[in-house]
mmCIF file of C-alpha atoms and ligand atoms in Angstrom:
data_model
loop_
_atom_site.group_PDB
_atom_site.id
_atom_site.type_symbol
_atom_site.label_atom_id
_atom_site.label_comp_id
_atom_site.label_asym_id
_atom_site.label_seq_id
_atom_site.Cartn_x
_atom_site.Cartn_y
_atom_site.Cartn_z
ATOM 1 C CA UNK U 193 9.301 -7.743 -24.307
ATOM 2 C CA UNK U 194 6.097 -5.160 -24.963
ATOM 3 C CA UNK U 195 4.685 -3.822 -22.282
ATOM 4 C CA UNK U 196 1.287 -5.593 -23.018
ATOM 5 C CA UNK U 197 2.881 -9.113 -22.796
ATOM 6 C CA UNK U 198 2.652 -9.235 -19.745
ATOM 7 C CA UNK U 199 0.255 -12.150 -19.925
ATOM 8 C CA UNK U 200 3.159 -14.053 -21.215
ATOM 9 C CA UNK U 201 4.749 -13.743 -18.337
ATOM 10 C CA UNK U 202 1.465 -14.953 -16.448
ATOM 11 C CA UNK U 203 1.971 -18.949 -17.073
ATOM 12 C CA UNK U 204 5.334 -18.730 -15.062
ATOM 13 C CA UNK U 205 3.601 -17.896 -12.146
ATOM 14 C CA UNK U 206 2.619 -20.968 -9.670
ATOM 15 C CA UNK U 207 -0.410 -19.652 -8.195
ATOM 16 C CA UNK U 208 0.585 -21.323 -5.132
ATOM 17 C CA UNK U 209 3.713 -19.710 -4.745
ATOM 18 C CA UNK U 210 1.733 -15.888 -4.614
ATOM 19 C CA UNK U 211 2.168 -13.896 -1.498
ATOM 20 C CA UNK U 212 -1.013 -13.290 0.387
ATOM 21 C CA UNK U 213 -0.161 -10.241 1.100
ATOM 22 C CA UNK U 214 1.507 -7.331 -0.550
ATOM 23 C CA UNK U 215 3.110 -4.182 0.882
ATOM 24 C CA UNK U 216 3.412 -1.533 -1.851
ATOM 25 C CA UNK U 217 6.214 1.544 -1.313
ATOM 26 C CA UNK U 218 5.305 3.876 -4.513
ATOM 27 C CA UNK U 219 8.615 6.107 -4.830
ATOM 28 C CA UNK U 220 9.966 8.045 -7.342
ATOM 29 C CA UNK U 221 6.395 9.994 -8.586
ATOM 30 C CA UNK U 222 8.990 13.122 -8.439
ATOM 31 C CA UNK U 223 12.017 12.043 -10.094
ATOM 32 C CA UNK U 224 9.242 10.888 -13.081
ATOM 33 C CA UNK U 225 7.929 14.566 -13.194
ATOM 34 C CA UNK U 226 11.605 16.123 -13.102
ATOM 35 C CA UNK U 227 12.187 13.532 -16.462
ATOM 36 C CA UNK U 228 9.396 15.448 -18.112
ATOM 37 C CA UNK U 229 9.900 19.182 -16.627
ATOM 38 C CA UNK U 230 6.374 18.612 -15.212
ATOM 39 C CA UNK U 231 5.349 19.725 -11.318
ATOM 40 C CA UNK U 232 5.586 16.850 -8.763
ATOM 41 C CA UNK U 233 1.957 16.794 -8.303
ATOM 42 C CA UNK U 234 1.983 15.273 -12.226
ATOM 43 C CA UNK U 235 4.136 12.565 -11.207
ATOM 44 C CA UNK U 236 1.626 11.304 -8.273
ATOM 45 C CA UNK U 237 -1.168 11.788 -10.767
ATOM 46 C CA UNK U 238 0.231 9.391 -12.957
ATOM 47 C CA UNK U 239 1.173 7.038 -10.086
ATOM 48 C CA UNK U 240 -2.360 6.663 -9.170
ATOM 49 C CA UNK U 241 -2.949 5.220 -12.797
ATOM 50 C CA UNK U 242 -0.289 3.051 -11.999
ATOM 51 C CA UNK U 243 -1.594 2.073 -8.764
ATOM 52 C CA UNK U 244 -4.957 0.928 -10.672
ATOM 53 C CA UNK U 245 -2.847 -1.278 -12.495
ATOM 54 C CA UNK U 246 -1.920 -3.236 -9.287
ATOM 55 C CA UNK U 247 -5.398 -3.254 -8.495
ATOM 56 C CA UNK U 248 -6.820 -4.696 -11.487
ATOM 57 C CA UNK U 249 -4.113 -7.667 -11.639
ATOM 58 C CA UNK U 250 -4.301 -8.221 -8.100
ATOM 59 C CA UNK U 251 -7.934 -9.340 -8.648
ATOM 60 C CA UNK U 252 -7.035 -11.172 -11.587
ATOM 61 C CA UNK U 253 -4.530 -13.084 -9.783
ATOM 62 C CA UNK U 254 -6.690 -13.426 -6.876
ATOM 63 C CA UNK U 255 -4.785 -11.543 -4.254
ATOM 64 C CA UNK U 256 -6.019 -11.350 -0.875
ATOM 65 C CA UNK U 257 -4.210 -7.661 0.453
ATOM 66 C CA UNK U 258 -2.871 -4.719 -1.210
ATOM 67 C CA UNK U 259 -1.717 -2.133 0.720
ATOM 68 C CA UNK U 260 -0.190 1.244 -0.589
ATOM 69 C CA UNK U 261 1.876 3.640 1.095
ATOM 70 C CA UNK U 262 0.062 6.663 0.067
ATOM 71 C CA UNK U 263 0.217 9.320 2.232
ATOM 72 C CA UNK U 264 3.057 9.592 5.089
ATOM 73 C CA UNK U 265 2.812 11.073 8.752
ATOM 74 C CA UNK U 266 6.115 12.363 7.144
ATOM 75 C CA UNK U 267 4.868 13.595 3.741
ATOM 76 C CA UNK U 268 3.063 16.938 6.044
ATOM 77 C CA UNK U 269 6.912 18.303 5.239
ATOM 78 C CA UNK U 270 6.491 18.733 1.505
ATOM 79 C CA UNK U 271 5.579 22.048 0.396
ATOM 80 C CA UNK U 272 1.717 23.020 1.100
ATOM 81 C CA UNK U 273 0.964 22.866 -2.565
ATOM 82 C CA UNK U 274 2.265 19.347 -3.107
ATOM 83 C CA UNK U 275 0.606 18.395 0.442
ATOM 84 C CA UNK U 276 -2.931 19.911 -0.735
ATOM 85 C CA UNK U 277 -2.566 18.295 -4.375
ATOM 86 C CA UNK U 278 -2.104 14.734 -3.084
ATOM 87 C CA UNK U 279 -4.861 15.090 -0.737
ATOM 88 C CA UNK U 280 -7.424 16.132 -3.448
ATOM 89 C CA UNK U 281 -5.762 13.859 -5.515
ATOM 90 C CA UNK U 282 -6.831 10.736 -2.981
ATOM 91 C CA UNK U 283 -10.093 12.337 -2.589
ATOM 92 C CA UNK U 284 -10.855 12.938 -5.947
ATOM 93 C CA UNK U 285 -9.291 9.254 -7.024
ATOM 94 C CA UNK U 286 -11.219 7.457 -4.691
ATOM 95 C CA UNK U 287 -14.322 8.211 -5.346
ATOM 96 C CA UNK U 288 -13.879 8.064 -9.117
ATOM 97 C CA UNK U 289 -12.867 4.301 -8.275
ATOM 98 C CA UNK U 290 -15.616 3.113 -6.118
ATOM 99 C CA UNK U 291 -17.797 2.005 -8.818
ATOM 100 C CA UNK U 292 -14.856 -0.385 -10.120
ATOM 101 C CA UNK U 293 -13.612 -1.232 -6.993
ATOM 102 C CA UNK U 294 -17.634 -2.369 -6.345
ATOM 103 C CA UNK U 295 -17.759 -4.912 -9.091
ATOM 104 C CA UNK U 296 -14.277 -5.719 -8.260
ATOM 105 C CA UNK U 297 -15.497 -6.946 -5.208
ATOM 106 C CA UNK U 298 -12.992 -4.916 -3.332
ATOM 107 C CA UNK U 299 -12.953 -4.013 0.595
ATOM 108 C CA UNK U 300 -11.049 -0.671 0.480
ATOM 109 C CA UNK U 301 -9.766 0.994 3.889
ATOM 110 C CA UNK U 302 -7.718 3.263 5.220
ATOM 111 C CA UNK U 303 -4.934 2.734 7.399
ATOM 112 C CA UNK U 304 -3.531 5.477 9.352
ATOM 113 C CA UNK U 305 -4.426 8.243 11.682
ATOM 114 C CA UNK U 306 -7.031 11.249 11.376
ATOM 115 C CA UNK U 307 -4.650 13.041 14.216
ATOM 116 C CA UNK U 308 -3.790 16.429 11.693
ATOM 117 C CA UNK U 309 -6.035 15.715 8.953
ATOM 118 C CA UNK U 310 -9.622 18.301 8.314
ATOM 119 C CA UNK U 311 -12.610 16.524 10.097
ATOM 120 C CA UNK U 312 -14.615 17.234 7.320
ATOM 121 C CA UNK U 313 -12.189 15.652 5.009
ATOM 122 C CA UNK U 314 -11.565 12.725 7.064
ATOM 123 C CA UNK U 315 -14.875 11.914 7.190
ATOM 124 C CA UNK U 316 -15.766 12.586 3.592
ATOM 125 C CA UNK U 317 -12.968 9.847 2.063
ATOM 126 C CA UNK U 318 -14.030 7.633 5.210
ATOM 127 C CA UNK U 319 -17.358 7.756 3.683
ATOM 128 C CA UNK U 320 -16.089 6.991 0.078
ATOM 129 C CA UNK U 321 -14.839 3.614 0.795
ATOM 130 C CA UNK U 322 -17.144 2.444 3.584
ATOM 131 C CA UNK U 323 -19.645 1.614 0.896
ATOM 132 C CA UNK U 324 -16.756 -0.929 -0.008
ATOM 133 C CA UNK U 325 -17.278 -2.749 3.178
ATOM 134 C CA UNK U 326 -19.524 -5.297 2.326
ATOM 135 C CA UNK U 327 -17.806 -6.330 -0.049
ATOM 136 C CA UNK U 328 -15.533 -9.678 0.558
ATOM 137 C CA UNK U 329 -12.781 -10.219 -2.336
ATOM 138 C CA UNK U 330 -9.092 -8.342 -1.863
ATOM 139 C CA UNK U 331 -8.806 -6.204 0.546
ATOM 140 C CA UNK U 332 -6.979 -3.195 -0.317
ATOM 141 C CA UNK U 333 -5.877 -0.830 2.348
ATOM 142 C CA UNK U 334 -4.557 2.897 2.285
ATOM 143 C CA UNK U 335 -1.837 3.722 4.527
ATOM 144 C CA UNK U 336 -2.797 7.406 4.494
ATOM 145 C CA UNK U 337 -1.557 9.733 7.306
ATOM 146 C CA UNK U 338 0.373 6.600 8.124
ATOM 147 C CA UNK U 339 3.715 6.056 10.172
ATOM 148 C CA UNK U 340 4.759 2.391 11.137
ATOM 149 C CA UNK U 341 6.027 3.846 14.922
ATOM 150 C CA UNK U 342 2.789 5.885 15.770
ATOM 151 C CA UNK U 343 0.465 2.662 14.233
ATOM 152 C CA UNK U 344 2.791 1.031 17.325
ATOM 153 C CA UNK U 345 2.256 3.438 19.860
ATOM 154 C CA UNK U 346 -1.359 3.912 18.910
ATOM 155 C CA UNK U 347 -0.964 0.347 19.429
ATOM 156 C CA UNK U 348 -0.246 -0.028 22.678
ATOM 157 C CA UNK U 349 -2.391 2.839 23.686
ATOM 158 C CA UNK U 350 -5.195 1.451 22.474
ATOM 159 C CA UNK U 351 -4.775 -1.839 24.559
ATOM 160 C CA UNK U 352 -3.756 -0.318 27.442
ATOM 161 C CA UNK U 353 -7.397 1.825 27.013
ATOM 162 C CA UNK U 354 -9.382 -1.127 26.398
ATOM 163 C CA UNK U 355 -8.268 -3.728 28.374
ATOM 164 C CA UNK U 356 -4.896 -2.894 30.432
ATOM 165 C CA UNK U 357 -4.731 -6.466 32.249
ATOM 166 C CA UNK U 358 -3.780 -7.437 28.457
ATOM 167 C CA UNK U 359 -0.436 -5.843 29.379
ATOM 168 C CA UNK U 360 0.057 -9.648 31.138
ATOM 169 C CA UNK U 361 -0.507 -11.923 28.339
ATOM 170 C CA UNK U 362 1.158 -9.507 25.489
ATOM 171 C CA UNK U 363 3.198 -11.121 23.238
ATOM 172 C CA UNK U 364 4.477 -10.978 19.327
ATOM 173 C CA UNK U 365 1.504 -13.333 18.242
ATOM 174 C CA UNK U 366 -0.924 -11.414 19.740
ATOM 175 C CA UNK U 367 0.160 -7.482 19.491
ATOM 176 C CA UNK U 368 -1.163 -7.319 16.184
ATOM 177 C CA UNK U 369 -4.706 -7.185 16.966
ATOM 178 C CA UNK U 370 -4.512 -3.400 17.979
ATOM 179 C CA UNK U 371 -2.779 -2.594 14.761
ATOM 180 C CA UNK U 372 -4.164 -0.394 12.037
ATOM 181 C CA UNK U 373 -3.819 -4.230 10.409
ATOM 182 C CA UNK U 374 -5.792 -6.205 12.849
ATOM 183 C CA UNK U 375 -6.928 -9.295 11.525
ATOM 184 C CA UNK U 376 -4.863 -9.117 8.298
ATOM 185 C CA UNK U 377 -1.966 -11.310 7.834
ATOM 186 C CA UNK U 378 1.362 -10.155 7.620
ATOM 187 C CA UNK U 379 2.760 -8.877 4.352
ATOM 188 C CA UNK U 380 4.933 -11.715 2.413
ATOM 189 C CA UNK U 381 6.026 -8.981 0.561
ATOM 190 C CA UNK U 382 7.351 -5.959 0.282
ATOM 191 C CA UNK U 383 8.008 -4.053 -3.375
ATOM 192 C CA UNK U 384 9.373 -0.206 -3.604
ATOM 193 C CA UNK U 385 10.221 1.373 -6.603
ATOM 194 C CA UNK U 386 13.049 3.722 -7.637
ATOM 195 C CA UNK U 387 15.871 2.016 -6.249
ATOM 196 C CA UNK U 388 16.003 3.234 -2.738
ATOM 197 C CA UNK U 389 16.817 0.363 0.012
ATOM 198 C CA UNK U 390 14.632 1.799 3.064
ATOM 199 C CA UNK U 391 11.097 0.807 4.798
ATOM 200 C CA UNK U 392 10.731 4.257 5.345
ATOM 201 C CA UNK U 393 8.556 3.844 8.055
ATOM 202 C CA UNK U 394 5.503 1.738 6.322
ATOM 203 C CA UNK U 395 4.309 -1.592 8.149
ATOM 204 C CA UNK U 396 7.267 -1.862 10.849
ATOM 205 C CA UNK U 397 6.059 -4.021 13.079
ATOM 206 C CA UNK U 398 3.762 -6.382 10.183
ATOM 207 C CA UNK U 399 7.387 -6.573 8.171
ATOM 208 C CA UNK U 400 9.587 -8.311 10.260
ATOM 209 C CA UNK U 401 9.804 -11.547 8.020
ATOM 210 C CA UNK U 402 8.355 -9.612 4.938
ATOM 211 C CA UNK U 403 10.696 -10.262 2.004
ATOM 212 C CA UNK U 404 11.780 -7.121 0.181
ATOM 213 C CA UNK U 405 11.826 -6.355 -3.326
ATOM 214 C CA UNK U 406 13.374 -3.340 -4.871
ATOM 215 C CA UNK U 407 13.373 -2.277 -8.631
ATOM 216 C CA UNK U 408 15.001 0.715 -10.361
ATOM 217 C CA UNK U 409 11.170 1.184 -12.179
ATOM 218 C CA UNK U 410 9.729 4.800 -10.559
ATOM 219 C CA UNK U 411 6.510 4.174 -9.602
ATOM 220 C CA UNK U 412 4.318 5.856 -11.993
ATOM 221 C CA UNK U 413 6.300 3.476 -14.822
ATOM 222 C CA UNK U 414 5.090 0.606 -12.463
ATOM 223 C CA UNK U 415 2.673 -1.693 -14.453
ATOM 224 C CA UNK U 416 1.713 -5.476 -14.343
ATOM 225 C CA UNK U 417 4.641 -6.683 -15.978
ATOM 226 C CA UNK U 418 6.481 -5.232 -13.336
ATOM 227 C CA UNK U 419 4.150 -6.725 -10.894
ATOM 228 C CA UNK U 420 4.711 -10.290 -12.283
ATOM 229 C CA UNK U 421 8.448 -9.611 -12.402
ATOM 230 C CA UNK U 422 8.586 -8.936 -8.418
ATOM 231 C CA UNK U 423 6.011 -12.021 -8.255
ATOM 232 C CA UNK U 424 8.482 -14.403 -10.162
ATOM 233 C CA UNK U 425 11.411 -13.153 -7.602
ATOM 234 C CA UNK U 426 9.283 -13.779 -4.875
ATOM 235 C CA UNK U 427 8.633 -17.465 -5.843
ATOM 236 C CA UNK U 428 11.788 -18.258 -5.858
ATOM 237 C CA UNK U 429 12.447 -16.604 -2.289
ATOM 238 C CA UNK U 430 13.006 -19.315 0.077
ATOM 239 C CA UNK U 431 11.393 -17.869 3.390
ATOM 240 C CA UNK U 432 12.891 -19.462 7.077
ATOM 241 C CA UNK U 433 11.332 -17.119 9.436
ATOM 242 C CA UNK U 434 14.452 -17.404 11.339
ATOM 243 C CA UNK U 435 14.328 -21.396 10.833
ATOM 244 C CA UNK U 436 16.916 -23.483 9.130
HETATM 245 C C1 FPP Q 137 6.524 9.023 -3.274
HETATM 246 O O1 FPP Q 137 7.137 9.553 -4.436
HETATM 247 C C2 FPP Q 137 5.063 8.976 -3.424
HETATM 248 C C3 FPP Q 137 4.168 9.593 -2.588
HETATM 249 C C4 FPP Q 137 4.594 10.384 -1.427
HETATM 250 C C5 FPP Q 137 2.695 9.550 -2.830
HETATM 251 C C6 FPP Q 137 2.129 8.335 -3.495
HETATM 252 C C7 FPP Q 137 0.713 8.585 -3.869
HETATM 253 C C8 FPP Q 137 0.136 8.244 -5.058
HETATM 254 C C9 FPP Q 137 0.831 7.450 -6.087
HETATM 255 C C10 FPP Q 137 -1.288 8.622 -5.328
HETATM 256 C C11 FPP Q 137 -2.182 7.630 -4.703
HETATM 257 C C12 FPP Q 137 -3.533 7.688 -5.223
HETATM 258 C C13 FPP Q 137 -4.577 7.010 -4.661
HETATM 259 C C14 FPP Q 137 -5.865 6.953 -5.340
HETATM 260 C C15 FPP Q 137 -4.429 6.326 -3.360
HETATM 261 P P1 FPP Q 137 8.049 10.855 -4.301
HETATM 262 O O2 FPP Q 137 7.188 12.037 -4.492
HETATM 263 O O3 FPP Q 137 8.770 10.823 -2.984
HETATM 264 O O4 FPP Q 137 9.052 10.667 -5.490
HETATM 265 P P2 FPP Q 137 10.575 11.188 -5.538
HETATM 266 O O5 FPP Q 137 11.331 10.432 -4.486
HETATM 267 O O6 FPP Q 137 11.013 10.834 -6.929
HETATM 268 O O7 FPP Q 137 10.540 12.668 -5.295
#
């Protein structure tokens, strides 16, 4: 099938059977530059095309939250030129998008922590997508600086700081109000590209009945036929949260 059929595909989808919300592990931007002899930083440049992709048939399909693994606590391992080129790159992205994301009707955040990033540059792409936030369609969040086990510990810190006699009445329905996530529901789904079988970190605690979808696609090759495709395999999931 062409890559522009994807609306084909579209009438197979029961828009009842659509996750609410989607977890997004984009792997493989490297392997994609290798293919072409190009410099990793390439491969995440074309990844954030592909990520707009997502965006634009998540509102078309109504979604109600995106979230994309963008930046790891992790990723500060790559070499500094990599590291420095995805940063601009996020930067620079971001604010191109606004306008779109504004008649989009997107909320835009950022999940993560500003422990290790430049002030200045924290608050500068903070700034970029707070004029999102009065906006009330999807709600797409960037886990940037993000690492499921520190999003728990910051967590627990956090409640322990605001209101410690919490400790008492803590429990698995409740924890996730002093998540990165609070107020968001858990991810139905979970989608990484390039093959590889691993959470790698992303949405730990929010995952735990997530259902997982992996494709061979590399990300920057992800488009909304490929969306659809993971779509279709999730509607045909059937989900027990540890039921019968
Ligand atoms: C993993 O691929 C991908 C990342 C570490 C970064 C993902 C970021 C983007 C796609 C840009 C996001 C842009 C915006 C606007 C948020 P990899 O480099 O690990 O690939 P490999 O495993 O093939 O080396």
């Amino acid at each position: 099938m062409a890559k522009k059929d994807y609306k084909q595909l579209l009438q197979y989808l029961d828009p009842g059977k659509l996750p609410r919300h989607i977890g997004i592990i984009m792997d493989g931007n490297g392997r994609w530059a290798k293919q072409r002899n190009r410099p990793h930083l390439f491969g995440h440049q074309a990844g954030a095309k592909a990520l707009r992709q997502v965006v634009e048939l998540g509102v078309e399909l109504k979604l109600e939250h995106l979230t994309f693994y963008a930046f790891s606590t992790e990723n500060w391992n790559r070499p500094a030129e990599e590291v420095n080129g995805l940063l601009r790159l996020l930067k620079e992205r971001l604010k191109k998008q606004i306008p779109e994301m504004m008649e989009q009707n997107i909320y835009a955040q950022f999940i993560g922590t500003a422990v290790g990033l430049d002030p200045d540059y924290w608050k500068e792409v903070s700034r970029t997508v707070e004029v999102t936030h009065q906006n009330t369609g999807m709600v797409v969040n960037f886990a940037f600086n993000y690492g499921g086990r520190l999003e728990i510990i910051d967590g627990f810190k956090k409640l322990m700081q605001s209101s410690p006699e919490s400790l008492e009445t803590l429990s698995p329905e409740n924890f996730g109000a002093y998540l990165y996530t609070a107020g968001q529901p858990d991810p139905d789904l979970i989608i990484r590209t390039s093959g590889e079988y691993r959470l790698s970190n992303f949405l730990l605690w929010q995952s735990a009945y997530a259902e997982i979808y992996v494709t061979d696609t590399l990300w920057p090759d992800f488009d909304k036929l490929e969306l659809i495709k993971a779509l279709l395999d999730y509607a045909g999931r059937q989900r027990r949260f540890g039921g019968r």
